[in-house]
JSON list of C-alpha atoms in Angstrom, two decimals:
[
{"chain": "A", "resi": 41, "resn": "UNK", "atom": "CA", "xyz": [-23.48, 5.82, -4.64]},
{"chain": "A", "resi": 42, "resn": "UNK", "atom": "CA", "xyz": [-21.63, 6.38, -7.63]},
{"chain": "A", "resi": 43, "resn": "UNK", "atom": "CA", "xyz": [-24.61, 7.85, -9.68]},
{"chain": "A", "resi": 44, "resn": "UNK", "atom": "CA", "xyz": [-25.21, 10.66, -7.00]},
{"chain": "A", "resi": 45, "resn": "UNK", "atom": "CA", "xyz": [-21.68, 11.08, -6.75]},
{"chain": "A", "resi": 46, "resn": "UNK", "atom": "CA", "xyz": [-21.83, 12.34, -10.53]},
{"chain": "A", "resi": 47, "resn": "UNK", "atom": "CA", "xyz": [-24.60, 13.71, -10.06]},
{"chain": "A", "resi": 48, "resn": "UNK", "atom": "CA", "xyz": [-23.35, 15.83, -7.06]},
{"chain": "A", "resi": 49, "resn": "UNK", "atom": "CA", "xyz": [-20.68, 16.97, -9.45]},
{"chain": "A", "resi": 50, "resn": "UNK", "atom": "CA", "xyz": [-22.35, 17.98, -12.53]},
{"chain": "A", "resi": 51, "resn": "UNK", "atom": "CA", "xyz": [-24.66, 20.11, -10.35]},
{"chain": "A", "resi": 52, "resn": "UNK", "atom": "CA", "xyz": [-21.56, 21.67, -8.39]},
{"chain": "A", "resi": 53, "resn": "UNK", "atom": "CA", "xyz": [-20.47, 22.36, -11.68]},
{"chain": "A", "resi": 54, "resn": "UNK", "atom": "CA", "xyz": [-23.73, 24.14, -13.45]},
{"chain": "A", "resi": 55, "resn": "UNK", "atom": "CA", "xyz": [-23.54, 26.25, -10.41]},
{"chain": "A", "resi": 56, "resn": "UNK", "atom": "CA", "xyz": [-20.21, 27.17, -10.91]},
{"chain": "A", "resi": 57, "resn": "UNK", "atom": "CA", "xyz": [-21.37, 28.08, -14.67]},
{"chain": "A", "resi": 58, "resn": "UNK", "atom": "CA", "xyz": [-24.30, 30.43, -13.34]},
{"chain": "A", "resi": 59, "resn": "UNK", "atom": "CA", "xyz": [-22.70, 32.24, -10.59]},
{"chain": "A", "resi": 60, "resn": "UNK", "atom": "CA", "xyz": [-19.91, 33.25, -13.31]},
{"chain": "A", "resi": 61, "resn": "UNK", "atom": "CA", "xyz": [-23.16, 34.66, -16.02]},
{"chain": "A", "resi": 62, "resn": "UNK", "atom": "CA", "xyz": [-24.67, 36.09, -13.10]},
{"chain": "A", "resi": 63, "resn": "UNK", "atom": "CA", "xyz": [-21.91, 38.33, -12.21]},
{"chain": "A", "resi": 64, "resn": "UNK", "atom": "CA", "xyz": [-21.41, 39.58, -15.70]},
{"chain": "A", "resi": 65, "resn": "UNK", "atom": "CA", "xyz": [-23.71, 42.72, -16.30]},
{"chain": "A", "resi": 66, "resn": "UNK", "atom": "CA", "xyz": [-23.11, 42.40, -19.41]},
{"chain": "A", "resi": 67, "resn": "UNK", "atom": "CA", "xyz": [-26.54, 42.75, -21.83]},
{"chain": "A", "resi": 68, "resn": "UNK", "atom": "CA", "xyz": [-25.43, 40.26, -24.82]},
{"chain": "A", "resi": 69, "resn": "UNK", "atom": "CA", "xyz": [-25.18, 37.82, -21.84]},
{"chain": "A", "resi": 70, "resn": "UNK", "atom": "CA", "xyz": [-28.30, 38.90, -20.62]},
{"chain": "A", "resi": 71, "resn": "UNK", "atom": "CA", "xyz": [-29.92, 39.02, -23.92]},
{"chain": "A", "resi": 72, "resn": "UNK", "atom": "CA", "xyz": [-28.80, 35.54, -25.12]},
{"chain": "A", "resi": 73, "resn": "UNK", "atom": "CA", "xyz": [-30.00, 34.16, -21.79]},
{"chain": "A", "resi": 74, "resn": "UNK", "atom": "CA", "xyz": [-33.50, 35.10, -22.85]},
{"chain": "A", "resi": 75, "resn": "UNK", "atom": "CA", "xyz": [-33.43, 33.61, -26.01]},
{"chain": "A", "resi": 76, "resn": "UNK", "atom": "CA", "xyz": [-32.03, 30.71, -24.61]},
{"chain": "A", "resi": 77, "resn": "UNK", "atom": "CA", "xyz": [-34.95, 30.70, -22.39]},
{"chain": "A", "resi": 78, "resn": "UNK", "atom": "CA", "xyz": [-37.82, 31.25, -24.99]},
{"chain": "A", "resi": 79, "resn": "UNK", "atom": "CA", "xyz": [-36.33, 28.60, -27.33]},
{"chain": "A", "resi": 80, "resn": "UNK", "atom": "CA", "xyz": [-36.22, 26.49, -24.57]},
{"chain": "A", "resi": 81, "resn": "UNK", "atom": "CA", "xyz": [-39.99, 26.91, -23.97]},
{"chain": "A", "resi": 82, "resn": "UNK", "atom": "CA", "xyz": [-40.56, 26.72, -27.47]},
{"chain": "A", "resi": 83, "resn": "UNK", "atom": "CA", "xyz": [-39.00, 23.19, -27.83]},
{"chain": "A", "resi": 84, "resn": "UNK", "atom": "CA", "xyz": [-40.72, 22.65, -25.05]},
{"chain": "A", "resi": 85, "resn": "UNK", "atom": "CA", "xyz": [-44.28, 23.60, -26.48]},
{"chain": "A", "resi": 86, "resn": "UNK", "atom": "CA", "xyz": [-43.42, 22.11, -29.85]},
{"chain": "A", "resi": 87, "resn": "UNK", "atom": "CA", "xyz": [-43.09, 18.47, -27.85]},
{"chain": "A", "resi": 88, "resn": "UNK", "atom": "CA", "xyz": [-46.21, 19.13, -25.56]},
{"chain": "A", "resi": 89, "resn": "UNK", "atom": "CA", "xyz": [-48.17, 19.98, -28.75]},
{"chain": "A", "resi": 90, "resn": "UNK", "atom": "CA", "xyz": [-46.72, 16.15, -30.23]},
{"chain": "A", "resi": 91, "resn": "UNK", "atom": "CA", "xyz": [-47.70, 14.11, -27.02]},
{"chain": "A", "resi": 92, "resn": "UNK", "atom": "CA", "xyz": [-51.20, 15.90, -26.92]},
{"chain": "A", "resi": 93, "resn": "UNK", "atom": "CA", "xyz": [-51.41, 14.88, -30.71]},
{"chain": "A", "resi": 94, "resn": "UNK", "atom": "CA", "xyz": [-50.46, 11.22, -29.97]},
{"chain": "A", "resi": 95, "resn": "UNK", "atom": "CA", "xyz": [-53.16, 11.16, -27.02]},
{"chain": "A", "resi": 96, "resn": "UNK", "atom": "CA", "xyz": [-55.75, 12.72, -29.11]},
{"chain": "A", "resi": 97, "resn": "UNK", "atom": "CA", "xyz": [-54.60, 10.40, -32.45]},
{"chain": "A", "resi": 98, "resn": "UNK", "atom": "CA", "xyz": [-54.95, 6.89, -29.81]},
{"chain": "A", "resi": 99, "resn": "UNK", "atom": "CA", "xyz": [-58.02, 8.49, -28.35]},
{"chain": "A", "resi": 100, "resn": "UNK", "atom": "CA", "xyz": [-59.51, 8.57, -31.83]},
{"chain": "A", "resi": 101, "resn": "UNK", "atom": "CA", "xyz": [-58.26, 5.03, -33.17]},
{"chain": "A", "resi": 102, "resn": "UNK", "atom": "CA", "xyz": [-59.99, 3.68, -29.64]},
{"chain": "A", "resi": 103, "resn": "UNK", "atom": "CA", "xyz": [-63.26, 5.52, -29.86]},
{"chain": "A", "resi": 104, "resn": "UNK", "atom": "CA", "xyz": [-63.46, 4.32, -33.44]},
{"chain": "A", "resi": 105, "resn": "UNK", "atom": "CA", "xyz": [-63.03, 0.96, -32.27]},
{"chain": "A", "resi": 106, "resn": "UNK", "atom": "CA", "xyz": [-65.68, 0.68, -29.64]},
{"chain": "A", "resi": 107, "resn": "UNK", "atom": "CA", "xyz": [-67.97, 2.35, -32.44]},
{"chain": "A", "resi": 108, "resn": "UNK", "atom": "CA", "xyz": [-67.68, -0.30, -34.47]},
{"chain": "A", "resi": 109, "resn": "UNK", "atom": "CA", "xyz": [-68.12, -2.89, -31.84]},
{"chain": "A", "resi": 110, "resn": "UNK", "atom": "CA", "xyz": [-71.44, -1.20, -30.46]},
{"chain": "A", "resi": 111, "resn": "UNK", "atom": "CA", "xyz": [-72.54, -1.22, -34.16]},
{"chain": "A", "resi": 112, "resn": "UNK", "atom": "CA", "xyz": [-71.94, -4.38, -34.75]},
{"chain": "A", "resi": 113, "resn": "UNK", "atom": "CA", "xyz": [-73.79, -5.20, -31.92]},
{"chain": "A", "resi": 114, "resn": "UNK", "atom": "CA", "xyz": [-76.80, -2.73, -33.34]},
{"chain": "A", "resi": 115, "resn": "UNK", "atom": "CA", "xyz": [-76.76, -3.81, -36.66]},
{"chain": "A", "resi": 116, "resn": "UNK", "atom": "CA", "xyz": [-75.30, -7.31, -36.65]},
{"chain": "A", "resi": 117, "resn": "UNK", "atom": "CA", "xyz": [-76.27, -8.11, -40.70]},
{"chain": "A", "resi": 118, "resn": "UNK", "atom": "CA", "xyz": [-74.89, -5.38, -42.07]},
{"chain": "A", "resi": 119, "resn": "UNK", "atom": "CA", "xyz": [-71.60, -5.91, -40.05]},
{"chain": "A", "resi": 120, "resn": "UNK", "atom": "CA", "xyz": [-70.28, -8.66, -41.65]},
{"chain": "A", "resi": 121, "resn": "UNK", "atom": "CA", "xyz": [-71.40, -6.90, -45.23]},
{"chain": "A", "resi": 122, "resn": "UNK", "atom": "CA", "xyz": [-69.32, -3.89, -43.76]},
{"chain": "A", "resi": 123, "resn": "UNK", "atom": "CA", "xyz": [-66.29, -5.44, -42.56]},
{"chain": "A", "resi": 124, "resn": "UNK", "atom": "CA", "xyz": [-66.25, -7.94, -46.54]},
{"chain": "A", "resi": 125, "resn": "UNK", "atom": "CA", "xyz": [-66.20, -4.67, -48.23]},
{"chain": "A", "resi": 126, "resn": "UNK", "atom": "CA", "xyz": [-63.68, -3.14, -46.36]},
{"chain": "A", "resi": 127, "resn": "UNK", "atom": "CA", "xyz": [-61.32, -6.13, -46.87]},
{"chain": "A", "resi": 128, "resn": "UNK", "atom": "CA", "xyz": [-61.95, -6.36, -50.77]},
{"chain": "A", "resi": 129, "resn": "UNK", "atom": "CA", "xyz": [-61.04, -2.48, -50.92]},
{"chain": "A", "resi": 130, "resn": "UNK", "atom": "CA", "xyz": [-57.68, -3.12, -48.78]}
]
């Protein structure tokens, strides 16, 4: 109740904001809407581009893991020599 309530208001009132911007005719309004706009979709691409990154970066860190796992199972003997070395060099 009281959440749609606000939210009921702050849309009344972003309404109010437009219908004043779309009145004016005025081409610095109109102009600085459209940048508005394409930095808007630039932000937005800029944080598409990061979740796509953080799929692809998991993605990667999992494939690598089930690669080892199916190697391991392929080439038990040199596992373990694998997985010594790798803990010496850390």
């Amino acid at each position: 109740q009281y959440v749609e309530e606000k939210v009921n208001a702050q849309i009344t009132k972003l309404m109010a904001i437009g219908s004043e911007t779309v009145g004016q005719s005025d081409t610095a309004a109109a102009a600085s809407f459209s940048l508005a706009t394409l930095w808007n979709y630039f932000v937005m691409a800029l944080i598409g581009y990061f979740a796509l990154s953080c799929i692809n970066q998991f993605a990667q860190g999992k494939q690598q893991e089930n690669d080892e796992e199916e190697l391991d199972k392929l080439y038990p003997h040199t596992a373990d020599s694998a997985t010594k070395e790798k803990k010496s060099s850390v």
